[in-house]
mmCIF file of C-alpha atoms and ligand atoms in Angstrom:
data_model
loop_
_atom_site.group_PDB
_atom_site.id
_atom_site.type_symbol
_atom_site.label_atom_id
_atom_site.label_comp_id
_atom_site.label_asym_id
_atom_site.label_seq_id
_atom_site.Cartn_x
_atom_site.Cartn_y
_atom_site.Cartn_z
ATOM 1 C CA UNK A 1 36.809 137.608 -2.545
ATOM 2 C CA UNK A 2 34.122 139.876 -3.724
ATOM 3 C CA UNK A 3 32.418 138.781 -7.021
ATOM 4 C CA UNK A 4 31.940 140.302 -9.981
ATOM 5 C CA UNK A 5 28.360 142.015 -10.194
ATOM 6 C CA UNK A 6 27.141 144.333 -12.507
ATOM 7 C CA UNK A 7 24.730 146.217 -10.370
ATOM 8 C CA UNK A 8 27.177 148.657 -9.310
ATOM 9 C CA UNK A 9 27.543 149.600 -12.725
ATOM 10 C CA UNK A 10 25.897 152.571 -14.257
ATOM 11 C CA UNK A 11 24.898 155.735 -16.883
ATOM 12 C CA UNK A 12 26.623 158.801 -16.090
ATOM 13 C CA UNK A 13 25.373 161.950 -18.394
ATOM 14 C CA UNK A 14 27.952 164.229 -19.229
ATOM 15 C CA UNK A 15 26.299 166.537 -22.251
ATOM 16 C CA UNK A 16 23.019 167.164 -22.501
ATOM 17 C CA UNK A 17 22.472 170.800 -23.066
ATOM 18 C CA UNK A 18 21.363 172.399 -26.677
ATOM 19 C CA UNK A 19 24.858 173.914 -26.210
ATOM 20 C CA UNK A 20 26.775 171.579 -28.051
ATOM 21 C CA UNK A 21 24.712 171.525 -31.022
ATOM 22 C CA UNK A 22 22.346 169.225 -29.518
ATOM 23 C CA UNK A 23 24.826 166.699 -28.940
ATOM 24 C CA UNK A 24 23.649 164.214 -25.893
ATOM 25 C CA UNK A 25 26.637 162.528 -24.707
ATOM 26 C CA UNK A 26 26.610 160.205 -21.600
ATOM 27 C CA UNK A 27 29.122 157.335 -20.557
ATOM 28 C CA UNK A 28 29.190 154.072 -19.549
ATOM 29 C CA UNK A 29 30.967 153.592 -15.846
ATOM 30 C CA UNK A 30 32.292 150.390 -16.252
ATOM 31 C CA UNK A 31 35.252 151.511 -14.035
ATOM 32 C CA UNK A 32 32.490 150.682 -11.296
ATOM 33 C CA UNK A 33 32.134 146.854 -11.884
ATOM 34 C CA UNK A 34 34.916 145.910 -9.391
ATOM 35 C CA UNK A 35 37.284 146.845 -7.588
ATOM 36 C CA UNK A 36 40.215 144.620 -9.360
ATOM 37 C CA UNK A 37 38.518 143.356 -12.323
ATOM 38 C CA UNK A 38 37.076 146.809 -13.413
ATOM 39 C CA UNK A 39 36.421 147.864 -16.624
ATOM 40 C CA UNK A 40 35.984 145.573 -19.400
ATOM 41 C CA UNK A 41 38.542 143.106 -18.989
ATOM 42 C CA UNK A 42 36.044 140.697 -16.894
ATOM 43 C CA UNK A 43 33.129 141.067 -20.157
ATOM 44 C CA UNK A 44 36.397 139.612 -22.305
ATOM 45 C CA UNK A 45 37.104 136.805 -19.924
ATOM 46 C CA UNK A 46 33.803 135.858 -19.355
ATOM 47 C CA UNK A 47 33.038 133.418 -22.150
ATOM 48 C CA UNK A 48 36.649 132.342 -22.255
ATOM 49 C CA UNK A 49 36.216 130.723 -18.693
ATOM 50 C CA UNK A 50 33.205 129.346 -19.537
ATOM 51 C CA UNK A 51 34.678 127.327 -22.370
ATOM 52 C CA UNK A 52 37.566 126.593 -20.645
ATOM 53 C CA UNK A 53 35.347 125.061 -17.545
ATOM 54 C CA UNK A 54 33.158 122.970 -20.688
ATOM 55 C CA UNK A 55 36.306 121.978 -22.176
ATOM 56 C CA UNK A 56 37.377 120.306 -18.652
ATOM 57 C CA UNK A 57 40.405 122.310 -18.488
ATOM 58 C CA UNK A 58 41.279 123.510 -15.082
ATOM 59 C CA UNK A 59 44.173 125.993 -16.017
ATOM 60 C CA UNK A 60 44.253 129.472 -18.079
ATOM 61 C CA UNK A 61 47.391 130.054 -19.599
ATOM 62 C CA UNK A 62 48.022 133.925 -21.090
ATOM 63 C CA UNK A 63 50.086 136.608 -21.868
ATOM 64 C CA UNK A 64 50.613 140.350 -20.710
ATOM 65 C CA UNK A 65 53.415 142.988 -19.817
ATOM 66 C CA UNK A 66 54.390 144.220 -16.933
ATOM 67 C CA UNK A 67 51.768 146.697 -15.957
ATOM 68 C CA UNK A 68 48.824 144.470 -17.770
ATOM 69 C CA UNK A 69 45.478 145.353 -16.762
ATOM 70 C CA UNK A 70 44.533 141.745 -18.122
ATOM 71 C CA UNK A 71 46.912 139.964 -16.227
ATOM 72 C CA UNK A 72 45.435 141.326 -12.975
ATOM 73 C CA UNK A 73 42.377 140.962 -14.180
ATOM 74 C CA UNK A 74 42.294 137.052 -15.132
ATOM 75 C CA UNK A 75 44.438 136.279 -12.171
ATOM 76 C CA UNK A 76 41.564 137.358 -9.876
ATOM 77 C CA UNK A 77 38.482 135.694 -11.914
ATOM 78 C CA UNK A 78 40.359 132.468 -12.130
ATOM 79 C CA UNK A 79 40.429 132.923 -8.621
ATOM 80 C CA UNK A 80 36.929 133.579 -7.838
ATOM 81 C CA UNK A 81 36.083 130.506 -10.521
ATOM 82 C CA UNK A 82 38.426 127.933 -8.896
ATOM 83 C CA UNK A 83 40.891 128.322 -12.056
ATOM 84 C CA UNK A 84 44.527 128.044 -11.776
ATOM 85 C CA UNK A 85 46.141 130.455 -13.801
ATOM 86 C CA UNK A 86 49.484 131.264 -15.415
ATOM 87 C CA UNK A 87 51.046 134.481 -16.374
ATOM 88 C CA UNK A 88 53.802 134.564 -19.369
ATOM 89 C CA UNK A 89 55.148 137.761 -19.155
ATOM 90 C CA UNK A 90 57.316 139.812 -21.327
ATOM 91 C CA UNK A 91 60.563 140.585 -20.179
ATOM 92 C CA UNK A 92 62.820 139.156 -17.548
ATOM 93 C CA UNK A 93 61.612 138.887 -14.197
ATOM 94 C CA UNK A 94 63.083 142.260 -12.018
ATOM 95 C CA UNK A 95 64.254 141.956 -8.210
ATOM 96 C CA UNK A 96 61.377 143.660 -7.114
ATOM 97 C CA UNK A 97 58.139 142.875 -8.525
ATOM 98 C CA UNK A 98 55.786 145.673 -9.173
ATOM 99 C CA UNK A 99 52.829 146.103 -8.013
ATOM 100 C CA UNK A 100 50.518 144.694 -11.003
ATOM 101 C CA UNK A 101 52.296 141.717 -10.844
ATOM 102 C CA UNK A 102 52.414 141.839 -6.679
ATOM 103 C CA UNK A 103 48.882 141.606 -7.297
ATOM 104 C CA UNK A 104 48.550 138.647 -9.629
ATOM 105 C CA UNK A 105 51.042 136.273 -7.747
ATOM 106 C CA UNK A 106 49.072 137.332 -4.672
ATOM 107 C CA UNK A 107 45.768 135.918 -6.267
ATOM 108 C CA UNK A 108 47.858 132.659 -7.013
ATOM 109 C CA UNK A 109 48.943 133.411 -10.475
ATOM 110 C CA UNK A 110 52.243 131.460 -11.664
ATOM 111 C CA UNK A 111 54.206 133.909 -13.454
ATOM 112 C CA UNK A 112 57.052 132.759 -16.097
ATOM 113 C CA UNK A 113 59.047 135.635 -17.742
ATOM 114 C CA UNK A 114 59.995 135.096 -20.909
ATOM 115 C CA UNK A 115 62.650 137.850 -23.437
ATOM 116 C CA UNK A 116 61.227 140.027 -25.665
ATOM 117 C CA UNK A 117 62.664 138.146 -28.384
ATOM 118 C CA UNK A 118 60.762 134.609 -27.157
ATOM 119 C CA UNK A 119 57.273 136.712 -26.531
ATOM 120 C CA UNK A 120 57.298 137.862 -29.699
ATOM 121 C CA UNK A 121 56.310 134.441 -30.870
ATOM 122 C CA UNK A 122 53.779 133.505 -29.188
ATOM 123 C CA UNK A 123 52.954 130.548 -31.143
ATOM 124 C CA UNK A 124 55.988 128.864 -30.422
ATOM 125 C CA UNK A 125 55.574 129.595 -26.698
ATOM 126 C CA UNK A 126 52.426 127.599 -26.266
ATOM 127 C CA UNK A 127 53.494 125.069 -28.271
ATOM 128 C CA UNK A 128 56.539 124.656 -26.174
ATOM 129 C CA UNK A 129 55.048 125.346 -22.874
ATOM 130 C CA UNK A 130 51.703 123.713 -23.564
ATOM 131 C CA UNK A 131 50.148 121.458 -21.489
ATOM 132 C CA UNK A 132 46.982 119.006 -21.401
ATOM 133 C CA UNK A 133 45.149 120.967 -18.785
ATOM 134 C CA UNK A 134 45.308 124.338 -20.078
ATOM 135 C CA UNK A 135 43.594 126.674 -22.071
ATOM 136 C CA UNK A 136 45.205 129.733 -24.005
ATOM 137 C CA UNK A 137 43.799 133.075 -23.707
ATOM 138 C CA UNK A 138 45.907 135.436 -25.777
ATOM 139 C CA UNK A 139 47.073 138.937 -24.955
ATOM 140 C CA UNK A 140 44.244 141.054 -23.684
ATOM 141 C CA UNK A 141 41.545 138.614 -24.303
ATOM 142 C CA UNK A 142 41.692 138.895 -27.942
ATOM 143 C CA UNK A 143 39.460 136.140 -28.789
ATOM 144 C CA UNK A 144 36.059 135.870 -31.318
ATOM 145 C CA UNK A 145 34.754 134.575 -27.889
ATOM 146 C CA UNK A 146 35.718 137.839 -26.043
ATOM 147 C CA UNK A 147 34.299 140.166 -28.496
ATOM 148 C CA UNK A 148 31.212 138.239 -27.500
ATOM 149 C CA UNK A 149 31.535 138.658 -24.112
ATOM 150 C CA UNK A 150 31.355 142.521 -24.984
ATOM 151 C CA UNK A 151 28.023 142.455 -26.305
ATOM 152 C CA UNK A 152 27.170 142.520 -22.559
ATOM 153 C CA UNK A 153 27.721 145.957 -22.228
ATOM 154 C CA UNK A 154 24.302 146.679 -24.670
ATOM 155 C CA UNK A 155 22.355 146.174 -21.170
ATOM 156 C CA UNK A 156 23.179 149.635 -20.476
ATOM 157 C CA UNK A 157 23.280 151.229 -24.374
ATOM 158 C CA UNK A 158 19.952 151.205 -25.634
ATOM 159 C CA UNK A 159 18.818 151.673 -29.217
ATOM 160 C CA UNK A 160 18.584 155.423 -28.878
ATOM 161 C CA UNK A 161 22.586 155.702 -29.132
ATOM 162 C CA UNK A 162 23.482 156.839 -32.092
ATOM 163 C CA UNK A 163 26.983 156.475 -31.567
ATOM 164 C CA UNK A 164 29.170 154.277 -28.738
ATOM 165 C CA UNK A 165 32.412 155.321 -28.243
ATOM 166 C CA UNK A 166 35.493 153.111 -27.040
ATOM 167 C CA UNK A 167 39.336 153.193 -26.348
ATOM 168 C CA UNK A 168 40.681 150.520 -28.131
ATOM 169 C CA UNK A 169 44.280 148.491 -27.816
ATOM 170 C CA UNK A 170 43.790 144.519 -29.307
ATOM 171 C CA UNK A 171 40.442 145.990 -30.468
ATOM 172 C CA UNK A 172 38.148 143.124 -28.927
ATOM 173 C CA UNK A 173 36.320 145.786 -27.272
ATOM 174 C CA UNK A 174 35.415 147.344 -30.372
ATOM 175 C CA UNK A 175 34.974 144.326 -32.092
ATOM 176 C CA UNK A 176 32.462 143.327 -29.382
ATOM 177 C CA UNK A 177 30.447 146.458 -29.805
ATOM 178 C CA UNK A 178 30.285 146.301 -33.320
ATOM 179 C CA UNK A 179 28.684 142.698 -33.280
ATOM 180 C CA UNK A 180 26.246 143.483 -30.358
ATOM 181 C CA UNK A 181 25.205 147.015 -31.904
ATOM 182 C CA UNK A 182 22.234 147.640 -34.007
ATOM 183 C CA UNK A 183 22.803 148.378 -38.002
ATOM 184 C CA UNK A 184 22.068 152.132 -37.231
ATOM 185 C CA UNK A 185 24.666 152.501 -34.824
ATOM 186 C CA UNK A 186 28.335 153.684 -35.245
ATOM 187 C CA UNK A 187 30.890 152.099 -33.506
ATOM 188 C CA UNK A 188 34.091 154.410 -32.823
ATOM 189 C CA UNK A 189 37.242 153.568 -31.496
ATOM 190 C CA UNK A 190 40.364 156.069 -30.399
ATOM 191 C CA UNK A 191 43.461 154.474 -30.182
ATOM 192 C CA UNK A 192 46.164 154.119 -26.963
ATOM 193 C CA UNK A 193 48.632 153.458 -29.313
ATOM 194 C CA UNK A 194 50.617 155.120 -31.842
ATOM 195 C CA UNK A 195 51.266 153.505 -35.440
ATOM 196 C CA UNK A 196 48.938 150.555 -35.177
ATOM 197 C CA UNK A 197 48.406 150.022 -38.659
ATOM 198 C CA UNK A 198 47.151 146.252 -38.539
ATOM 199 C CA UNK A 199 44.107 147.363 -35.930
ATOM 200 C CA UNK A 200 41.288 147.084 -38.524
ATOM 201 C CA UNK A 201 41.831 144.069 -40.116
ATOM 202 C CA UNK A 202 42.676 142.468 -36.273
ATOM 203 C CA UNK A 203 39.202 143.748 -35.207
ATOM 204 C CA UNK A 204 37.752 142.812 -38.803
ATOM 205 C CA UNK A 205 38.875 139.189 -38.131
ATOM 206 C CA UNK A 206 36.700 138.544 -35.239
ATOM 207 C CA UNK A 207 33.755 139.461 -36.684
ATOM 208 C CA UNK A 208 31.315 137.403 -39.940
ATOM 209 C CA UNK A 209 31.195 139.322 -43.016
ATOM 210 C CA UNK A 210 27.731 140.573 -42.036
ATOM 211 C CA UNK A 211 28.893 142.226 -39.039
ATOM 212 C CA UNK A 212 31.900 143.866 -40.543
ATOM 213 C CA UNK A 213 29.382 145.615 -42.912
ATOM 214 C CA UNK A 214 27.875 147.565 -39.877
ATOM 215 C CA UNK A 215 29.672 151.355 -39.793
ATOM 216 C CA UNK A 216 32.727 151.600 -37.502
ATOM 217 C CA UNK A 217 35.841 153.957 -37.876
ATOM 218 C CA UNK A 218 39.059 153.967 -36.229
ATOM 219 C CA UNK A 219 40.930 157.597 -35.173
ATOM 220 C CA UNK A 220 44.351 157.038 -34.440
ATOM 221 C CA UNK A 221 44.923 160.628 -33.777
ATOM 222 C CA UNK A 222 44.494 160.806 -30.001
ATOM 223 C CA UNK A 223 47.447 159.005 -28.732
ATOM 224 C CA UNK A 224 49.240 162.124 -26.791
ATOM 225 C CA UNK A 225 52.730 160.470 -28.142
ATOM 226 C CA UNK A 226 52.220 156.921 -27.283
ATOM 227 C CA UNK A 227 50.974 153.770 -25.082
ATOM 228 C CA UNK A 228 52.340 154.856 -21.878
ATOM 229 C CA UNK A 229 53.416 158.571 -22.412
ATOM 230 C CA UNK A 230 51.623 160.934 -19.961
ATOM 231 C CA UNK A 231 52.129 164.871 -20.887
ATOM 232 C CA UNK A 232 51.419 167.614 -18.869
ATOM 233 C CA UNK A 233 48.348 168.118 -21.632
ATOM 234 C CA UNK A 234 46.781 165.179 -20.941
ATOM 235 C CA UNK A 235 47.171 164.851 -16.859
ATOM 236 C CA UNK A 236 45.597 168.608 -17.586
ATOM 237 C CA UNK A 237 42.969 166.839 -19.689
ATOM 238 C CA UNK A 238 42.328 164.477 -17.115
ATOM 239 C CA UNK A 239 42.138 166.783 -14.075
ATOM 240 C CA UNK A 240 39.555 168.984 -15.621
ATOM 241 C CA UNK A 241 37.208 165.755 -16.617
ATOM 242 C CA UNK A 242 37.521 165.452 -12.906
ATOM 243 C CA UNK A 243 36.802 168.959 -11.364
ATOM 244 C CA UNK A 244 33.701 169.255 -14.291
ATOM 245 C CA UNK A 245 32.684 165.841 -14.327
ATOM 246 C CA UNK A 246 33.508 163.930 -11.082
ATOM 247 C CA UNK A 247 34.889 161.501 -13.605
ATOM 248 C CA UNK A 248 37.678 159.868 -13.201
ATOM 249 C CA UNK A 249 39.818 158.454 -16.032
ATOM 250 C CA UNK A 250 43.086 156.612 -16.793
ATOM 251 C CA UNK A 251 46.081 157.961 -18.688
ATOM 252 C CA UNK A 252 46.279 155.005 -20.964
ATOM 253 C CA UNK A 253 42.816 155.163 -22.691
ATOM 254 C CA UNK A 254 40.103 156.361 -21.492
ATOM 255 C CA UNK A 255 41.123 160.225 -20.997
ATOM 256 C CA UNK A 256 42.493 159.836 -24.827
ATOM 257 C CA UNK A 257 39.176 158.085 -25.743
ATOM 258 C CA UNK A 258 37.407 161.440 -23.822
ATOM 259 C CA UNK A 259 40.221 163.686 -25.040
ATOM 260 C CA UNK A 260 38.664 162.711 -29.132
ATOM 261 C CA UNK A 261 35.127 162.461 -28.541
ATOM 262 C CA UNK A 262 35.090 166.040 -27.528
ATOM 263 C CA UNK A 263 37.430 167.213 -30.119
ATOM 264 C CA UNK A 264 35.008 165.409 -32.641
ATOM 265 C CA UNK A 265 32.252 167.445 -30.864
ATOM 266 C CA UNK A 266 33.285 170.393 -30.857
ATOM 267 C CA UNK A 267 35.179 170.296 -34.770
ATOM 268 C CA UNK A 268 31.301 169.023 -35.627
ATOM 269 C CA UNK A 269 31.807 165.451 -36.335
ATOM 270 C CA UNK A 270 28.633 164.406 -35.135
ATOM 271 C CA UNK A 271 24.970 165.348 -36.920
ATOM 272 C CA UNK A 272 23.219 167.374 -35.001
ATOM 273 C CA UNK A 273 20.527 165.031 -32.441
ATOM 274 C CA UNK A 274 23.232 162.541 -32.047
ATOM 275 C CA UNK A 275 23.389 161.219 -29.123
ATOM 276 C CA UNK A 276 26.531 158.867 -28.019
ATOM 277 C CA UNK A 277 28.082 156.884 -25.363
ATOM 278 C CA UNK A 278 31.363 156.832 -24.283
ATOM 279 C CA UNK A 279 32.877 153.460 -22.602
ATOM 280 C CA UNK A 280 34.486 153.825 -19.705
ATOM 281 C CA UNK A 281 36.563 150.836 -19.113
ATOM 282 C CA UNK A 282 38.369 151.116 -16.348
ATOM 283 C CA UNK A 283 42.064 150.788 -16.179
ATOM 284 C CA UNK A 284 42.463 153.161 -12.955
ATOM 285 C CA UNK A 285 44.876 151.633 -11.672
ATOM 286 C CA UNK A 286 47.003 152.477 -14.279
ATOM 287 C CA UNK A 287 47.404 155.887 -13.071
ATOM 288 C CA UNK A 288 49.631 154.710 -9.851
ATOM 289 C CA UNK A 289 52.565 155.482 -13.051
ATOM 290 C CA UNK A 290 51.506 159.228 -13.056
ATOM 291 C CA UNK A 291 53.655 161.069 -10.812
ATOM 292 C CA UNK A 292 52.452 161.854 -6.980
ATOM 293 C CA UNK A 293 50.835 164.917 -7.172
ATOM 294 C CA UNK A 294 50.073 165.648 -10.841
ATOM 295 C CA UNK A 295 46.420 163.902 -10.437
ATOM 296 C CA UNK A 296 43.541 165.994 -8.448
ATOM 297 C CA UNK A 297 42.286 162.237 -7.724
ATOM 298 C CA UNK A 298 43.093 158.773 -7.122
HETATM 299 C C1 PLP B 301 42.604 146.797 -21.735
HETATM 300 C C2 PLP B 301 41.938 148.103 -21.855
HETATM 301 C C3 PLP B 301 41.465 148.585 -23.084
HETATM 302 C C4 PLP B 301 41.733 147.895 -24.384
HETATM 303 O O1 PLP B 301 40.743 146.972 -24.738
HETATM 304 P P1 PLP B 301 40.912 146.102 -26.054
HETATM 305 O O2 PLP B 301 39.752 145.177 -26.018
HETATM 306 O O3 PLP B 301 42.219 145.358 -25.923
HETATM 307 O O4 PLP B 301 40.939 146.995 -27.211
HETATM 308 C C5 PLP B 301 40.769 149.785 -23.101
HETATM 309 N N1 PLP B 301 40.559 150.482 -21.972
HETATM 310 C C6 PLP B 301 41.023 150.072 -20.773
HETATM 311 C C7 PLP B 301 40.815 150.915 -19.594
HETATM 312 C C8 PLP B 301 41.731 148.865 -20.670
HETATM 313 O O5 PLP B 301 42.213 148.488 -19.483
#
């Protein structure tokens, strides 16, 4: 197993010209960090494992769908941290497993599927599945614990940043930025999904007052139709980030993420001098969904 260093992670500028209204924009490849646990899944798991190790637990329970990013993701670092680890997954369990979830029982994740109906309750769930050895980590790492993990990612975003930029879907990502960045600095997140009303007060509740002052704004107007949707606009969206940029994104957040920060750009959202950075945060291989062909990459 290969472990999870972040020296393969870097700063990749994107605008720098006087072009744009002297708008510097440059982003964060995060989508580098690994080869399974890209992105920033591993930055919200990080702390969680640690307490889960100081707690003497040797078992981390969580949730996820079917195509969960997270899943993957904490299936391989329980791995690598000699963690068992259980999946509850929504929905009932198909003949064929797909590929995500291919992937997490073949890292030694326990999967239980559970209805729609029982997931959506996930109190009940660990109260009835509980036990003694294990320790919870809900859907997607939300956590006050994994928004701290985030603040990680201000190795690579110095002061200078005006703005940080970030696809969000619990919003621990965000949260995490908005506790590690300076008072200066505006946090913005574009949302995956469509009609997620109760985002800003789920973000708001894992941070202290004081940190909840610091400026951050949500745009929910970049969701191309949905969580999962991928229109011929946005594959379009996505192929030309790649034949301009070299950059590759995903079709759940980060081309959406892109797709808004240049809209903002261009409809002059941003002072003039400001200079921002976009989160890449991996979720590549998201994009095996997208039909063969429609991509220019892989
Ligand atoms: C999981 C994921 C997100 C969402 O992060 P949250 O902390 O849940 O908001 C964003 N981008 C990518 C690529 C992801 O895989």
């Amino acid at each position: 197993m290969q472990p999870i260093f972040y020296d393969n992670v870097y700063v990749q500028p994107l605008l720098k010209s006087s072009t744009n209204n002297n708008i510097f924009l440059d982003i964060l490849r995060l989508d580098k960090l690994h080869n399974v646990v890209s992105g920033n899944k591993w930055f919200k798991l990080q702390l969680q494992i640690k307490d889960c190790k100081q707690a003497k637990k040797n078992t981390i329970a969580t949730f996820g769908g079917a195509y969960s990013n997270h899943i993957v993701a904490t299936a391989y670092a329980c791995k690598l941290e000699g963690l068992n680890s259980i999946g509850i997954i929504r929905g009932h369990e198909s003949k064929q497993l797909n590929h995500t979830l291919q992937q997490a029982q073949g890292l030694g994740m326990q999967l239980q599927f559970v209805s729609r109906t029982d997931y959506g309750n996930k109190e009940l769930l660990k109260q009835n599945l509980q036990q003694d050895n294990w320790y919870w980590v809900n859907e997607g790492g939300y956590a006050t614990l994994g928004a701290e993990g985030v603040t990680d990612m201000y190795k690579w975003i110095d002061d200078s940043y005006t703005h940080i930029a970030c696809a969000t879907g619990t919003g621990t990502m965000m949260a995490g930025l908005i506790k590690g960045a300076a008072t200066h600095q505006h946090i913005i997140g574009i949302t995956a999904l469509k009609g997620h009303d109760s985002l800003q007060q789920e973000i708001t509740h894992l941070l202290t007052t004081k940190e909840a002052e610091k400026p951050f704004t949500i745009l929910a107007d970049y969701h191309f139709g949905g969580y999962a949707k991928h229109p011929k606009a946005l594959l379009d969206w996505m192929n030309h980030l790649y034949t301009t940029y070299q950059l590759p994104t995903d079709i759940v957040y980060t081309s959406k993420m892109l797709y808004g920060v240049f809209n903002l750009i261009e409809s002059s959202y941003f002072a003039e001098g400001s200079k921002i950075m976009a989160i890449h945060s991996g979720g590549l291989q998201g994009n095996l969904s997208v039909p063969k062909g429609s991509l220019v990459f892989d």
